[in-house]
Amino acid sequence: METSTLHSAGYLLTKIGQVTTARFADLLAPLGIRPKHFGLLAAIATLPPSTQQELARALGLVASAIVEIIDDLEALAAVRRVPRPLDRRSYQIEITPAGSRLLEKALAAGDEVDRLLLDGLAPADADSFERSLVAIAARLGVPGAA
Amino acid sequence: METSTLHSAGYLLTKIGQVTTARFADLLAPLGIRPKHFGLLAAIATLPPSTQQELARALGLVASAIVEIIDDLEALAAVRRVPRPLDRRSYQIEITPAGSRLLEKALAAGDEVDRLLLDGLAPADADSFERSLVAIAARLGVPGAA
DNA sequence: TATTGTTATACTCTATAACTATA
DNA sequence: TATAGTTATAGAGTATAACAATA
């Protein structure tokens, strides 16, 4: 039996988030993507047709960080950069059928991670936990969760 | 009104954890430390007298990652590397009075982060949330939370 | 002038491998 | 030979600054 060093909500949240991300990355690896690709792919599938700048704002990332993620997804034929004649500086990022299939598999991996997190909780606690996460994310202005 | 892209527990947990860590880092900055220093300082203060290897195991870090953190804390006169005559390869890491004062301020910063997280929740939800975090951390084997 | 996408760069965190001194 | 601490290095994530093309 060992005394625990740190039980604050912030500490536990951060550490659980790190473990969760690592596990998610393991599950995504066979699909050839990592969590950041999943986030962008999900945003592209959910948002109205967007430019890279718009996606960056929606995800709380800087625009320069988007470039390589879209490069990777485009190399997988999961998204396309579609020229916009009205403004030739920017592209409209579109998901492809292959991208939709990829997203579906990635969402299944996400569900598995959620089960890993919540399976040990009593159903009432799991419900309360998920509602609290949504409320906290909204209050903190977490990008992608607004 | 905007539709949210991602409401899975894993995604929200990770993003909230990142925002939380960033906020905690901001609060710790005036103290001259970052979250990783706090984690180690808290572990040193809580565990029985330990070597660097033991601290690394307790925190789920590799031993090489501990070195610089202790270098920093030692430069702040917050901890000491005390030689151990029985085994001259290793040191016993001890917290100093200055380190205890530093930890106290850091813990206050941690409390502020926890308030930021939990203040918007109904008391019953906040209680359930904290209990769930502890349960999940235990089930995942989160280091430092066992 | 301002903006989009891009490149180059840097910083943090974390991990592996190799070295040293001890055991 | 095995272990503690250390150093060097590398990968992933994220950020800033500067540039070319376009507005």
Coordinates of C-alpha atoms (C1' of nucleotides) in Angstrom, one line a residue:
Chain A
M1 CA 0.0 0.0 0.0
E2 CA 1.4 3.4 -1.0
T3 CA 0.2 6.8 -0.3
S4 CA -0.7 8.8 -3.4
T5 CA 1.2 11.9 -4.0
L6 CA -1.3 14.0 -5.9
H7 CA -5.0 13.8 -6.1
S8 CA -5.9 17.3 -7.4
A9 CA -8.4 17.4 -10.2
G10 CA -6.0 19.3 -12.5
Y11 CA -3.2 16.9 -12.0
L12 CA -5.3 13.8 -12.5
L13 CA -7.0 15.3 -15.5
T14 CA -3.7 16.1 -17.1
K15 CA -2.1 12.7 -16.4
I16 CA -5.2 10.8 -17.5
G17 CA -5.3 12.9 -20.7
Q18 CA -1.7 11.9 -21.4
V19 CA -2.3 8.2 -20.9
T20 CA -5.5 8.4 -23.0
T21 CA -3.7 10.2 -25.8
A22 CA -1.0 7.6 -25.8
R23 CA -3.5 4.8 -25.9
F24 CA -5.4 6.5 -28.7
A25 CA -2.2 6.9 -30.7
D26 CA -1.6 3.2 -30.4
L27 CA -5.0 2.4 -31.7
L28 CA -4.7 4.9 -34.6
A29 CA -1.2 3.8 -35.6
P30 CA -2.4 0.9 -37.8
L31 CA -4.5 3.5 -39.7
G32 CA -1.4 5.5 -40.5
I33 CA -2.5 8.6 -38.6
R34 CA -2.0 10.1 -35.2
P35 CA -4.4 11.9 -32.8
K36 CA -3.8 15.3 -34.4
H37 CA -4.9 14.0 -37.8
F38 CA -8.0 12.6 -36.3
G39 CA -8.9 15.9 -34.8
L40 CA -8.5 17.7 -38.1
L41 CA -10.3 15.0 -40.0
A42 CA -13.2 15.2 -37.6
A43 CA -13.3 18.9 -37.9
I44 CA -13.4 18.8 -41.6
A45 CA -16.2 16.3 -41.6
T46 CA -18.3 18.3 -39.1
L47 CA -17.7 21.9 -40.1
P48 CA -19.0 23.6 -43.2
P49 CA -16.4 23.6 -46.0
S50 CA -13.5 25.5 -44.6
T51 CA -10.1 26.9 -45.5
Q52 CA -6.9 26.0 -43.6
Q53 CA -7.2 29.3 -41.6
E54 CA -10.7 28.5 -40.6
L55 CA -9.8 25.0 -39.5
A56 CA -6.9 26.4 -37.5
R57 CA -9.2 28.7 -35.7
A58 CA -11.8 26.0 -35.0
L59 CA -9.1 23.7 -33.5
G60 CA -7.2 26.3 -31.6
L61 CA -4.1 25.7 -33.6
V62 CA -1.8 28.1 -35.5
A63 CA -2.2 28.1 -39.3
S64 CA 1.3 26.8 -39.9
A65 CA 0.6 23.7 -37.8
I66 CA -2.2 22.8 -40.1
V67 CA -0.1 22.5 -43.2
E68 CA 1.7 19.3 -42.5
I69 CA -1.4 17.6 -41.1
I70 CA -3.2 18.3 -44.3
D71 CA -0.2 17.2 -46.3
D72 CA -0.3 13.9 -44.5
L73 CA -4.0 13.4 -44.9
E74 CA -3.8 14.4 -48.6
A75 CA -1.0 11.8 -49.0
L76 CA -3.5 9.2 -47.6
A77 CA -6.1 10.5 -50.1
A78 CA -8.3 11.3 -47.1
V79 CA -8.7 15.0 -47.9
R80 CA -8.3 17.3 -51.0
R81 CA -7.1 20.9 -51.3
V82 CA -9.7 22.3 -53.7
P83 CA -8.8 25.7 -55.3
R84 CA -11.2 28.5 -54.7
P85 CA -11.5 30.7 -57.8
L86 CA -12.9 33.6 -55.8
D87 CA -9.7 33.8 -53.7
R88 CA -6.7 32.1 -55.1
R89 CA -4.7 32.5 -52.0
S90 CA -6.7 29.8 -50.1
Y91 CA -8.0 26.3 -50.5
Q92 CA -11.2 24.6 -49.5
I93 CA -10.4 21.4 -47.6
E94 CA -12.7 18.6 -48.5
I95 CA -12.9 15.1 -47.1
T96 CA -12.9 12.2 -49.7
P97 CA -14.8 8.9 -49.5
A98 CA -11.6 7.3 -48.4
G99 CA -11.3 10.0 -45.7
S100 CA -14.8 9.2 -44.5
R101 CA -13.9 5.5 -44.1
L102 CA -10.7 6.5 -42.3
L103 CA -12.7 8.7 -40.0
E104 CA -15.1 6.0 -39.2
K105 CA -12.4 3.6 -38.2
A106 CA -10.8 6.4 -36.1
L107 CA -14.1 7.1 -34.4
A108 CA -14.3 3.4 -33.5
A109 CA -10.8 3.7 -31.9
G110 CA -12.1 6.7 -30.0
D111 CA -15.1 4.8 -28.7
E112 CA -12.7 2.1 -27.5
V113 CA -10.7 4.7 -25.6
D114 CA -13.9 6.0 -24.1
R115 CA -14.9 2.6 -22.9
L116 CA -11.4 2.2 -21.4
L117 CA -12.0 5.4 -19.5
L118 CA -15.6 4.9 -18.4
D119 CA -16.1 1.2 -18.1
G120 CA -15.1 1.0 -14.4
L121 CA -17.6 3.7 -13.4
A122 CA -21.1 3.2 -12.2
P123 CA -23.5 4.2 -15.0
A124 CA -24.7 7.3 -13.0
D125 CA -21.1 8.4 -12.4
A126 CA -20.2 7.9 -16.0
D127 CA -23.1 10.0 -17.1
S128 CA -22.3 12.7 -14.6
F129 CA -18.6 12.5 -15.7
E130 CA -19.4 13.0 -19.4
R131 CA -21.7 15.9 -18.7
S132 CA -19.2 17.5 -16.5
L133 CA -16.5 17.2 -19.2
V134 CA -18.7 19.0 -21.7
A135 CA -19.6 21.7 -19.2
I136 CA -15.9 22.3 -18.2
A137 CA -14.8 22.3 -21.8
A138 CA -17.5 24.9 -22.7
R139 CA -16.6 27.1 -19.7
L140 CA -12.8 26.9 -20.5
G141 CA -13.5 27.6 -24.2
V142 CA -11.8 24.4 -25.3
P143 CA -11.4 24.6 -29.1
G144 CA -13.3 22.1 -31.0
A145 CA -15.8 21.6 -28.1
A146 CA -17.7 24.8 -28.3
Chain B
M1 CA -24.5 28.9 -32.5
E2 CA -22.0 26.3 -33.7
T3 CA -22.1 22.6 -33.8
S4 CA -19.3 21.0 -31.8
T5 CA -17.0 18.7 -33.6
L6 CA -16.0 16.3 -30.8
H7 CA -17.6 15.4 -27.6
S8 CA -16.0 12.1 -26.8
A9 CA -14.7 11.7 -23.2
G10 CA -11.2 11.0 -24.4
Y11 CA -11.0 14.0 -26.6
L12 CA -12.5 16.4 -24.0
L13 CA -10.3 15.0 -21.3
T14 CA -7.2 15.5 -23.3
K15 CA -8.0 19.0 -24.4
I16 CA -9.1 20.1 -21.0
G17 CA -5.9 18.6 -19.6
Q18 CA -3.9 20.7 -22.1
V19 CA -5.7 23.9 -21.2
T20 CA -5.3 23.1 -17.5
T21 CA -1.6 22.5 -17.8
A22 CA -1.1 25.7 -19.7
R23 CA -3.0 27.6 -17.1
F24 CA -1.1 25.9 -14.3
A25 CA 2.2 26.8 -16.1
D26 CA 1.2 30.4 -16.2
L27 CA 0.5 30.4 -12.5
L28 CA 3.8 28.7 -11.7
A29 CA 5.9 30.9 -13.9
P30 CA 6.3 33.7 -11.2
L31 CA 7.7 31.0 -8.9
G32 CA 10.3 30.0 -11.4
I33 CA 9.1 26.5 -12.0
R34 CA 6.9 24.6 -14.4
P35 CA 4.4 21.8 -13.9
K36 CA 7.0 19.0 -14.1
H37 CA 9.0 20.6 -11.3
F38 CA 5.9 20.8 -9.2
G39 CA 5.2 17.1 -9.8
L40 CA 8.6 16.1 -8.6
L41 CA 8.6 18.5 -5.7
A42 CA 5.3 17.1 -4.5
A43 CA 6.6 13.6 -4.9
I44 CA 9.7 14.3 -2.9
A45 CA 7.6 15.9 -0.1
T46 CA 5.2 13.0 0.0
L47 CA 7.3 9.9 -0.5
P48 CA 9.8 8.5 2.0
P49 CA 13.4 9.7 1.3
S50 CA 14.1 8.5 -2.3
T51 CA 16.8 8.2 -4.9
Q52 CA 16.4 9.6 -8.4
Q53 CA 15.6 6.2 -9.7
E54 CA 12.9 5.7 -7.1
L55 CA 11.4 9.1 -7.9
A56 CA 11.5 8.3 -11.6
R57 CA 9.5 5.1 -11.0
A58 CA 7.0 6.8 -8.8
L59 CA 6.3 9.5 -11.4
G60 CA 6.4 7.2 -14.4
L61 CA 9.3 9.1 -15.9
V62 CA 12.6 7.7 -17.2
A63 CA 15.6 8.3 -14.9
S64 CA 17.3 10.6 -17.4
A65 CA 14.3 13.0 -17.4
I66 CA 14.7 13.5 -13.6
V67 CA 18.2 14.9 -13.8
E68 CA 17.5 18.3 -15.2
I69 CA 14.4 18.8 -13.1
I70 CA 16.4 18.2 -9.9
D71 CA 19.2 20.4 -11.3
D72 CA 16.7 23.2 -11.6
L73 CA 15.2 22.6 -8.2
E74 CA 18.6 22.4 -6.7
A75 CA 19.5 25.7 -8.3
L76 CA 16.5 27.2 -6.6
A77 CA 17.8 25.7 -3.3
A78 CA 14.5 23.8 -3.1
V79 CA 16.0 20.3 -2.9
R80 CA 19.4 18.8 -2.1
R81 CA 21.3 15.8 -3.5
V82 CA 22.5 14.2 -0.3
P83 CA 25.3 11.6 -0.7
R84 CA 24.6 8.1 0.6
P85 CA 27.7 6.5 2.0
L86 CA 26.2 3.0 1.7
D87 CA 26.0 3.3 -2.1
R88 CA 28.0 6.1 -3.6
R89 CA 26.4 5.8 -7.0
S90 CA 23.2 7.3 -5.8
Y91 CA 21.8 10.3 -4.0
Q92 CA 19.0 10.8 -1.6
I93 CA 16.9 13.7 -2.7
E94 CA 15.7 15.9 0.2
I95 CA 13.4 18.9 0.2
T96 CA 14.7 22.1 1.9
P97 CA 12.7 24.6 3.9
A98 CA 12.8 26.9 0.9
G99 CA 11.5 23.9 -1.1
S100 CA 8.6 23.5 1.3
R101 CA 7.7 27.1 1.0
L102 CA 7.9 26.8 -2.8
L103 CA 5.7 23.7 -2.8
E104 CA 3.1 25.5 -0.6
K105 CA 2.8 28.3 -3.2
A106 CA 2.6 25.8 -6.0
L107 CA -0.1 23.9 -4.2
A108 CA -2.0 27.1 -3.9
A109 CA -1.7 27.6 -7.7
G110 CA -3.0 24.0 -8.1
D111 CA -6.0 24.8 -5.9
E112 CA -6.7 27.8 -8.1
V113 CA -6.6 25.6 -11.2
D114 CA -9.0 23.1 -9.5
R115 CA -11.4 25.9 -8.7
L116 CA -11.2 27.0 -12.4
L117 CA -12.2 23.5 -13.4
L118 CA -14.9 22.7 -10.9
D119 CA -16.4 26.1 -10.0
G120 CA -19.1 25.9 -12.7
L121 CA -20.3 22.5 -11.6
A122 CA -23.1 21.7 -9.2
P123 CA -21.5 20.5 -5.9
A124 CA -22.9 17.0 -6.4
D125 CA -21.4 16.9 -10.0
A126 CA -18.1 18.2 -8.7
D127 CA -17.9 15.5 -6.1
S128 CA -18.8 12.8 -8.5
F129 CA -16.3 14.2 -11.0
E130 CA -13.4 14.1 -8.6
R131 CA -14.2 10.6 -7.4
S132 CA -14.4 9.5 -11.0
L133 CA -11.0 11.0 -11.8
V134 CA -9.4 9.1 -8.9
A135 CA -11.1 5.9 -9.9
I136 CA -10.1 6.2 -13.6
A137 CA -6.5 7.1 -12.6
A138 CA -6.3 4.1 -10.4
R139 CA -7.7 1.8 -13.1
L140 CA -5.3 3.1 -15.7
G141 CA -2.4 2.9 -13.3
V142 CA -1.6 6.6 -13.7
P143 CA 1.8 7.2 -12.1
G144 CA 1.8 9.4 -9.0
A145 CA -1.9 8.6 -8.4
A146 CA -1.6 5.0 -7.2
Chain C
dT1 C1' -1.3 47.1 -46.8
dA2 C1' -3.4 42.8 -45.3
dT3 C1' -4.2 37.9 -45.7
dT4 C1' -3.3 32.7 -47.1
dG5 C1' -0.5 29.2 -47.3
dT6 C1' 4.1 27.9 -46.6
dT7 C1' 8.9 27.3 -44.8
dA8 C1' 12.3 27.7 -41.4
dT9 C1' 13.2 27.7 -36.8
dA10 C1' 12.9 27.1 -31.8
dC11 C1' 11.2 25.4 -27.5
dT12 C1' 9.1 21.9 -24.5
dC13 C1' 8.3 17.3 -23.2
dT14 C1' 9.5 12.7 -23.4
dA15 C1' 12.1 8.7 -24.6
dT16 C1' 16.5 5.8 -26.0
dA17 C1' 21.3 4.8 -26.1
dA18 C1' 25.8 5.3 -24.5
dC19 C1' 29.0 6.8 -21.0
dT20 C1' 31.1 6.9 -15.9
dA21 C1' 31.6 5.5 -11.5
dT22 C1' 30.4 2.6 -8.6
dA23 C1' 28.6 -2.0 -6.9
Chain D
dT1 C1' 27.9 -8.1 -14.8
dA2 C1' 24.6 -4.9 -13.2
dT3 C1' 23.0 -0.4 -11.4
dA4 C1' 22.7 5.1 -10.5
dG5 C1' 23.3 9.1 -12.4
dT6 C1' 24.5 11.6 -16.5
dT7 C1' 25.0 13.2 -21.3
dA8 C1' 23.8 13.3 -26.0
dT9 C1' 20.4 12.8 -29.2
dA10 C1' 16.0 12.3 -31.4
dG11 C1' 10.9 12.4 -32.1
dA12 C1' 6.4 14.6 -31.5
dG13 C1' 3.7 18.7 -30.5
dT14 C1' 3.3 23.4 -30.6
dA15 C1' 4.6 28.2 -31.3
dT16 C1' 6.8 32.5 -33.8
dA17 C1' 8.8 34.9 -37.7
dA18 C1' 9.6 35.7 -42.4
dC19 C1' 8.4 34.9 -47.3
dA20 C1' 5.7 34.5 -51.9
dA21 C1' 1.4 34.9 -54.1
dT22 C1' -2.8 37.1 -54.0
dA23 C1' -6.2 40.3 -52.3

